[in-house]
mmCIF file of C-alpha atoms in Angstrom:
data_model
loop_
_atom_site.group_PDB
_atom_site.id
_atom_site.type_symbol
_atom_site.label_atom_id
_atom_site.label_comp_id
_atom_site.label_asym_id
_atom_site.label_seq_id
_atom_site.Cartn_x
_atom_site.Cartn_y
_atom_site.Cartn_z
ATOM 1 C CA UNK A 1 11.374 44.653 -43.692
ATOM 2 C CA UNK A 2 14.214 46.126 -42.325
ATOM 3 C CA UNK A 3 12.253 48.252 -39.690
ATOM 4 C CA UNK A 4 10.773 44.365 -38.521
ATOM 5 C CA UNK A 5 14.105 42.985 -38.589
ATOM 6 C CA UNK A 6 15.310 45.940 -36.150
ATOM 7 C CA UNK A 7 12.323 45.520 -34.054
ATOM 8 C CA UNK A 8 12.639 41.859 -34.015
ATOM 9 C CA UNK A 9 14.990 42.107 -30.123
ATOM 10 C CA UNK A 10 12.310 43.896 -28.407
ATOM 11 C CA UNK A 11 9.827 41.986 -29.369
ATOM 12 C CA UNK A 12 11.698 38.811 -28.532
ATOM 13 C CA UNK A 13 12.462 40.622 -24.959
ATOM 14 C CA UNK A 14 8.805 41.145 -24.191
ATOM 15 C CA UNK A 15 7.333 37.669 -25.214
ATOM 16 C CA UNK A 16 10.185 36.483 -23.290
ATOM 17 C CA UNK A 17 8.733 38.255 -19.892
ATOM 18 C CA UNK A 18 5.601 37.941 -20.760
ATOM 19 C CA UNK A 19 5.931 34.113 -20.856
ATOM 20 C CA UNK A 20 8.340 34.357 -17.344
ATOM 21 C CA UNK A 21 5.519 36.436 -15.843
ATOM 22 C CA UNK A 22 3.018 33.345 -17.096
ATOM 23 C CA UNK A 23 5.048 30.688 -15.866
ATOM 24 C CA UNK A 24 6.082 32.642 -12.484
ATOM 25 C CA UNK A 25 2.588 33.174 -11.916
ATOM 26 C CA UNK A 26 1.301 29.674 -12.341
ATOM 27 C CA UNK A 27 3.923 28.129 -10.274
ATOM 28 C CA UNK A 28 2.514 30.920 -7.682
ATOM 29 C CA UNK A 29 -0.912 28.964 -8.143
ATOM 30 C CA UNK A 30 0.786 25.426 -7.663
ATOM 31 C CA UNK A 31 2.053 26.765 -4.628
ATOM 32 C CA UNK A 32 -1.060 27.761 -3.395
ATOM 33 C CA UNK A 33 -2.456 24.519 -4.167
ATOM 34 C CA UNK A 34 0.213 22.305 -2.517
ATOM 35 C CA UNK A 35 -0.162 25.092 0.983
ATOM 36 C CA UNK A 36 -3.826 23.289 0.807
ATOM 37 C CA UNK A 37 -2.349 19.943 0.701
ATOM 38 C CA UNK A 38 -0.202 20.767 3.525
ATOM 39 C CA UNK A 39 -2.744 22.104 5.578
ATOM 40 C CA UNK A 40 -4.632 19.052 4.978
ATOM 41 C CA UNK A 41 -1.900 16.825 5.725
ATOM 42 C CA UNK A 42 -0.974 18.857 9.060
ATOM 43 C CA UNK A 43 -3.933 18.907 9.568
ATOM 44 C CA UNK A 44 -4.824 14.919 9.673
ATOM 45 C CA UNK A 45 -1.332 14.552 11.796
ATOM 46 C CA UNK A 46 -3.286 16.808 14.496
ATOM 47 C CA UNK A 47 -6.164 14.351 14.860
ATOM 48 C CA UNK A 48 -6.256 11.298 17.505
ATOM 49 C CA UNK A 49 -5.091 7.987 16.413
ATOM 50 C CA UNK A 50 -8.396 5.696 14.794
ATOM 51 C CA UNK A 51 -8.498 2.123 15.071
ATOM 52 C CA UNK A 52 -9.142 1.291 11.181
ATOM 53 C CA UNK A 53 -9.817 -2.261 10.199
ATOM 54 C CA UNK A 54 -8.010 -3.865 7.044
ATOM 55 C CA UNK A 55 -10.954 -2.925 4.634
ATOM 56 C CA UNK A 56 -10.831 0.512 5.455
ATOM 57 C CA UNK A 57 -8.765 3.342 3.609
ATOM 58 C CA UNK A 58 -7.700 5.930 5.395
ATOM 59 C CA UNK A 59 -6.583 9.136 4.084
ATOM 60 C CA UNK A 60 -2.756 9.259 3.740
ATOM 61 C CA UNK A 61 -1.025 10.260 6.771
ATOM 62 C CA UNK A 62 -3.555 9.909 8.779
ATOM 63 C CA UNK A 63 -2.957 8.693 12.615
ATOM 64 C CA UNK A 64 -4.390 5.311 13.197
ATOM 65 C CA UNK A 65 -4.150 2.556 15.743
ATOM 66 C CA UNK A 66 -4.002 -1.466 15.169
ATOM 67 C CA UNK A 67 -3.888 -4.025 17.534
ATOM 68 C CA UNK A 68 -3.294 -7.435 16.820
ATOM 69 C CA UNK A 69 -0.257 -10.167 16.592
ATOM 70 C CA UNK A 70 2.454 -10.085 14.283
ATOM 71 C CA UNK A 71 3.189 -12.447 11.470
ATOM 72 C CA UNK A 72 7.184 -12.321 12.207
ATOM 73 C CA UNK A 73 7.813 -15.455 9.733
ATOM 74 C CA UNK A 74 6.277 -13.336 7.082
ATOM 75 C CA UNK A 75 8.366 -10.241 7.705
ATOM 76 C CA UNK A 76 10.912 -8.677 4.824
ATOM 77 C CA UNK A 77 13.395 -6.236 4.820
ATOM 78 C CA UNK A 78 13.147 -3.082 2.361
ATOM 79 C CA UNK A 79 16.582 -2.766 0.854
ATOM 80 C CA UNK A 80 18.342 0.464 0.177
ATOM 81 C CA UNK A 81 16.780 2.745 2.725
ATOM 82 C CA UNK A 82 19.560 5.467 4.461
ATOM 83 C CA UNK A 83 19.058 6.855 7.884
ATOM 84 C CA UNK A 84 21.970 9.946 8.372
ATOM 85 C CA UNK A 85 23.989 8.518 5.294
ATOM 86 C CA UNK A 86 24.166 4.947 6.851
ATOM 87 C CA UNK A 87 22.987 2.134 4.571
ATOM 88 C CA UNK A 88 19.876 0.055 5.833
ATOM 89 C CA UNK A 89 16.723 -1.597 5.894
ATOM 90 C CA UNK A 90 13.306 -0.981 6.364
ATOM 91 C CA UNK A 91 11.442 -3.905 8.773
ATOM 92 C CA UNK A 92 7.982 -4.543 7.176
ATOM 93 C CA UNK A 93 5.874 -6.714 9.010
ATOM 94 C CA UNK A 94 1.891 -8.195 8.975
ATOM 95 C CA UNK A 95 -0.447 -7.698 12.343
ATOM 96 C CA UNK A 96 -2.869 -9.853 11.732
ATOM 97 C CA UNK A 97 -5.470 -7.927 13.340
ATOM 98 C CA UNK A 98 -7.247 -8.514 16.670
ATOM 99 C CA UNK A 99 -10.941 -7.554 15.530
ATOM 100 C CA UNK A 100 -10.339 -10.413 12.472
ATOM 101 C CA UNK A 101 -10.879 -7.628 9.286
ATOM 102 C CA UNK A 102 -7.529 -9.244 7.840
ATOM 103 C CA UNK A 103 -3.943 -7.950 7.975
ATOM 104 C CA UNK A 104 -2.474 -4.586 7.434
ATOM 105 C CA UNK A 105 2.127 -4.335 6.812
ATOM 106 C CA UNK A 106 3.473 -2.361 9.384
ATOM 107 C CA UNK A 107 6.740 -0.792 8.671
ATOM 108 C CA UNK A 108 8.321 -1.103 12.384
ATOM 109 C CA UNK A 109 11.512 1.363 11.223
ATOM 110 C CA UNK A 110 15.018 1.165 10.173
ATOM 111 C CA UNK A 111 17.757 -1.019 10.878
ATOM 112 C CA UNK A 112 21.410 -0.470 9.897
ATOM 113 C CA UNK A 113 22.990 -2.827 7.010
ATOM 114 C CA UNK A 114 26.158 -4.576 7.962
ATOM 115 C CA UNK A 115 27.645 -7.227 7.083
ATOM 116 C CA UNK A 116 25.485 -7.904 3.451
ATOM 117 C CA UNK A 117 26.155 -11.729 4.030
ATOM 118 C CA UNK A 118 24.115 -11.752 7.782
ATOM 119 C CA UNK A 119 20.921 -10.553 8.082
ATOM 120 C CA UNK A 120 20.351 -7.471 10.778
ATOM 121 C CA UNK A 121 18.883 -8.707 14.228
ATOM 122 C CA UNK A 122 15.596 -7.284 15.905
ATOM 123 C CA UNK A 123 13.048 -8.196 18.561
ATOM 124 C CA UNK A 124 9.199 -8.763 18.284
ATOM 125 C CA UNK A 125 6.607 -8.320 21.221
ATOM 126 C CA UNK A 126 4.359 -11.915 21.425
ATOM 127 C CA UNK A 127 0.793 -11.884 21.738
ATOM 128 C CA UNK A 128 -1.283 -8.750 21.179
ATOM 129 C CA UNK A 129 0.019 -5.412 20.595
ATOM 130 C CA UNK A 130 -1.378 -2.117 20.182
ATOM 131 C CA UNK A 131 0.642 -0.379 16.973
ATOM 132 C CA UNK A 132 0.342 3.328 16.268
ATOM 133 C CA UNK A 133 1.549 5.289 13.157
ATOM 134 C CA UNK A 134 0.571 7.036 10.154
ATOM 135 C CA UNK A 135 -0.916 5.914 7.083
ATOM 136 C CA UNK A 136 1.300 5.525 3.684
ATOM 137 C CA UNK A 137 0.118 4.248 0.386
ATOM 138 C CA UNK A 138 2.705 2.235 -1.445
ATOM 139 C CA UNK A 139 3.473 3.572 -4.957
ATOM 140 C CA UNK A 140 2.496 1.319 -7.377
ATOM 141 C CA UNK A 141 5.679 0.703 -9.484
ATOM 142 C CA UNK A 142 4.948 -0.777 -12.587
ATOM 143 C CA UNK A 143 9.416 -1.026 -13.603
ATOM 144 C CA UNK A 144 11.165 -3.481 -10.997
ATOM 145 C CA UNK A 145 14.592 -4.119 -11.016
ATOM 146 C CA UNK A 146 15.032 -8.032 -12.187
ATOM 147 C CA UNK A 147 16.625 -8.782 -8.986
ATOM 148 C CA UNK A 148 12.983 -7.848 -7.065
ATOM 149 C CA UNK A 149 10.759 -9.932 -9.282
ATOM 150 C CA UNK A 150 10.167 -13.329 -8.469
ATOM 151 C CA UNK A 151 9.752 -15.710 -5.148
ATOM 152 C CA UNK A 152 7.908 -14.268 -2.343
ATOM 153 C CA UNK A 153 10.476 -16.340 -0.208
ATOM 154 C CA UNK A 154 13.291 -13.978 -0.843
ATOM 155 C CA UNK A 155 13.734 -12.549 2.293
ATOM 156 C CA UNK A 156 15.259 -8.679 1.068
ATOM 157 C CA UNK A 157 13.045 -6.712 -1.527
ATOM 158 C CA UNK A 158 13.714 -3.798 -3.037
ATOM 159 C CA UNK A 159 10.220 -2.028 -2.634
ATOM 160 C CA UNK A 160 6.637 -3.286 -1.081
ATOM 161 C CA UNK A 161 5.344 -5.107 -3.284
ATOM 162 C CA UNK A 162 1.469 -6.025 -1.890
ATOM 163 C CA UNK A 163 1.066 -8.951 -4.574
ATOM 164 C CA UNK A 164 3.791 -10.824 -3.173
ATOM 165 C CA UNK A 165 2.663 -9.917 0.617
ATOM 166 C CA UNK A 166 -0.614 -11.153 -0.254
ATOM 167 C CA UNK A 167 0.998 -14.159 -0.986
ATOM 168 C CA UNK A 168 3.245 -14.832 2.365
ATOM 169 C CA UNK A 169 -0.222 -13.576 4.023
ATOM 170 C CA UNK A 170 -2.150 -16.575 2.839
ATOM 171 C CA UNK A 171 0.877 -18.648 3.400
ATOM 172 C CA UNK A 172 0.426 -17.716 7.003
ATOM 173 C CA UNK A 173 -3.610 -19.256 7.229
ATOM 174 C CA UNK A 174 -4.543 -15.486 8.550
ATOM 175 C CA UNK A 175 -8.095 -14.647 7.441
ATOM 176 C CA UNK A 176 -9.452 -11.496 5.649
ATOM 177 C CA UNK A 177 -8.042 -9.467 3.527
ATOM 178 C CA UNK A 178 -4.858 -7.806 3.143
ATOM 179 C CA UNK A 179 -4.902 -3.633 3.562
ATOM 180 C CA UNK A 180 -4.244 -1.686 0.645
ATOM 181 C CA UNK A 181 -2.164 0.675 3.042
ATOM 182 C CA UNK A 182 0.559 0.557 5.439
ATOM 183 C CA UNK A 183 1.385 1.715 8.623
ATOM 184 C CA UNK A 184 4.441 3.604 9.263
ATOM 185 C CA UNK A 185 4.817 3.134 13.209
ATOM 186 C CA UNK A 186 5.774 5.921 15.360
ATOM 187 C CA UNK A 187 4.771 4.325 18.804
ATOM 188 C CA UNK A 188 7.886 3.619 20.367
ATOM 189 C CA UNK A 189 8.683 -0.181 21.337
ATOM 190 C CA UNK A 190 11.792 -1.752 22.493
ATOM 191 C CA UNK A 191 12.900 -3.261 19.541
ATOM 192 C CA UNK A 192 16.415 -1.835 18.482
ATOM 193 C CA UNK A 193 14.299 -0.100 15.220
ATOM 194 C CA UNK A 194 14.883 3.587 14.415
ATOM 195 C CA UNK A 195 11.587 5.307 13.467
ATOM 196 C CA UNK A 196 12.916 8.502 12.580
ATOM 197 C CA UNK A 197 10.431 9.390 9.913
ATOM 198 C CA UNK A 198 10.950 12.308 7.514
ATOM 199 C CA UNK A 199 7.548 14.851 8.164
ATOM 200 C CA UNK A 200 5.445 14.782 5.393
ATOM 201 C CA UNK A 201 5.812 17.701 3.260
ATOM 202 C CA UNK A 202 4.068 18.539 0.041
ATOM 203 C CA UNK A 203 6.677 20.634 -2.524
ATOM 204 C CA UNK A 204 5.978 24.235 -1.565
ATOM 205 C CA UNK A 205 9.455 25.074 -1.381
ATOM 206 C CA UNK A 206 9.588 23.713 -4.736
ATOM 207 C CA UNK A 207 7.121 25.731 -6.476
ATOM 208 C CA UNK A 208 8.453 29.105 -4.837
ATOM 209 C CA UNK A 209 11.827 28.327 -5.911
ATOM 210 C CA UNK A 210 10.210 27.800 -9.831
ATOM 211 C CA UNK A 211 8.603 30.582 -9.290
ATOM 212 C CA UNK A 212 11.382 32.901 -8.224
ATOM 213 C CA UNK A 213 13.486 31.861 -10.969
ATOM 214 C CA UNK A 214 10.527 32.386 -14.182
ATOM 215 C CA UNK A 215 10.525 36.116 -12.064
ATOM 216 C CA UNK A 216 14.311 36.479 -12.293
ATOM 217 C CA UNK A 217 14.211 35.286 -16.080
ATOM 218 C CA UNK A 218 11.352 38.071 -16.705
ATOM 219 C CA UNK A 219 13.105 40.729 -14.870
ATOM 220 C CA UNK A 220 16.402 40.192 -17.089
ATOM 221 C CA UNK A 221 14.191 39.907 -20.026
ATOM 222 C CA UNK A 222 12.887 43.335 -19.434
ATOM 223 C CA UNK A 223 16.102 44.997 -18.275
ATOM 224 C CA UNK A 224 17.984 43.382 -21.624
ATOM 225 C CA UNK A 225 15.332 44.880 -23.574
ATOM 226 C CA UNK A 226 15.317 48.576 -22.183
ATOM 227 C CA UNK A 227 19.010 48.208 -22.300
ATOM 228 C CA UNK A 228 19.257 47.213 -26.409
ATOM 229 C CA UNK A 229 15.774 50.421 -26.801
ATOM 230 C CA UNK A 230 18.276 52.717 -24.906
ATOM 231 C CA UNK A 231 21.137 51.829 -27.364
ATOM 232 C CA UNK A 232 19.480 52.267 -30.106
ATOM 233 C CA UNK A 233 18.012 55.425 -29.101
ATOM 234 C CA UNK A 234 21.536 57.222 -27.940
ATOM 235 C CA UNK A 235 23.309 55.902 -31.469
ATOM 236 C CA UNK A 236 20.391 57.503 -33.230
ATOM 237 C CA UNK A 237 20.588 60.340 -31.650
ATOM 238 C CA UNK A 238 24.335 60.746 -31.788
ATOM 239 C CA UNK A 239 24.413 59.872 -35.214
ATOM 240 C CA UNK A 240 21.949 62.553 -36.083
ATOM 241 C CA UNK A 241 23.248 65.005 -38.430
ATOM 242 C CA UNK A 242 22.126 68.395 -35.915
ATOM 243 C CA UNK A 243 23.891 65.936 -33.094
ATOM 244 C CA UNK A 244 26.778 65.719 -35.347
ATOM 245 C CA UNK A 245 26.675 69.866 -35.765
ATOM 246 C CA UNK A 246 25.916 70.408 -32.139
ATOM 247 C CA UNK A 247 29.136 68.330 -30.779
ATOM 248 C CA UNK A 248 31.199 70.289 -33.605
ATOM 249 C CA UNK A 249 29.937 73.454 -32.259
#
């Protein structure tokens, strides 16, 4: 019992590198995996815009092109959304598109927050436009703060929310359906919006960083362990009784 209870540290020691090495190594693998999902996503950012009508789903950030008119009565502003550190909005707005598939929410860019009393000012093109961008799927939240739920009339919202878009949408008389996507714009228009989009990026970074530190945890594991075997071997030995003769000489 007593030789188990002695033994009990390294033991300990080497399940706890062991399990390091594991956990190092499979956050290795989700690295790997999420380099795929980058190259994918690079990858789709390479190819030439599509048009895509509002019954389509593209892949997410995917370059597509709409043309059509906007709905500006039906527009909203996405609260709490920082450019630099400055406080702002988000502009979403329906095209109803020109080929008559339905209506797809653009999100024209940023605009700074002021005065929380008076909405922020912007300009819309009339007639037809041609809109280019990337594709985003909205999360589907299913918490919302208490101040977000309720008329689609309420002109700031805290998130995209498609049920109540679908609503203004059919408020506006525009035919077809409404996309389950939205376009991020990144065509440049004269409209006083920032589009200054983050790139997409898919958590390598992240992983590595796991990774490094289950490594680092190992590593001290294993030098903690030789350190305690090497104690326990130089007090044995120097407790020895022929040590004990030798050092008398």
């Amino acid at each position: 019992m007593r030789r188990l209870m002695r033994s009990l540290p390294w033991i300990a020691g080497v399940a706890l590198a062991f399990a390091g090495l594991q956990l190092g190594d499979w956050q290795m693998r989700r690295a790997d995996e999420k380099r795929a999902v980058q190259a994918q996503i690079d990858s789709r950012a390479q190819l030439p815009a599509i048009l895509a009508p509002a019954d389509a789903m593209p892949s997410e950030w995917q370059a597509v092109r709409a043309q059509g008119v906007w709905l500006e009565s039906k527009a909203r502003l996405i609260d709490n959304r920082t450019h630099r550190g400055q406080a702002g909005y988000h502009l979403v707005m329906p095209l109803r598109l020109e080929d008559g598939s339905g209506v797809v929410l653009v999100n024209r860019g940023w605009v700074a927050a002021g005065d929380r009393r008076v909405l922020p000012q912007w300009s819309t093109p009339e007639g037809v436009v041609t809109v280019e961008g990337r594709v985003r799927h909205p999360a589907r939240e299913t918490f919302m703060l208490a101040a977000d739920v309720g008329s689609a009339d309420t002109m700031v919202w805290q998130q995209i929310d498609l049920m109540r878009h679908r609503i203004l949408i059919r408020e506006a008389g525009a035919e077809g359906p409404l996309a389950d996507w939205v376009l991020e714009q990144t065509s440049a228009q004269a409209d006083g919006l920032v589009r200054d989009w983050p790139q997409p990026a898919a958590g390598v970074d992240r992983h590595l960083a796991y990774a490094f530190q289950w490594y680092a945890l190992a590593a001290l594991m294993l030098i903690l362990t030789a350190w305690h075997g090497w104690r326990r071997f130089f007090r044995r030995h120097h407790d020895h009784p022929s040590a004990r003769r030798f050092v008398r000489g």
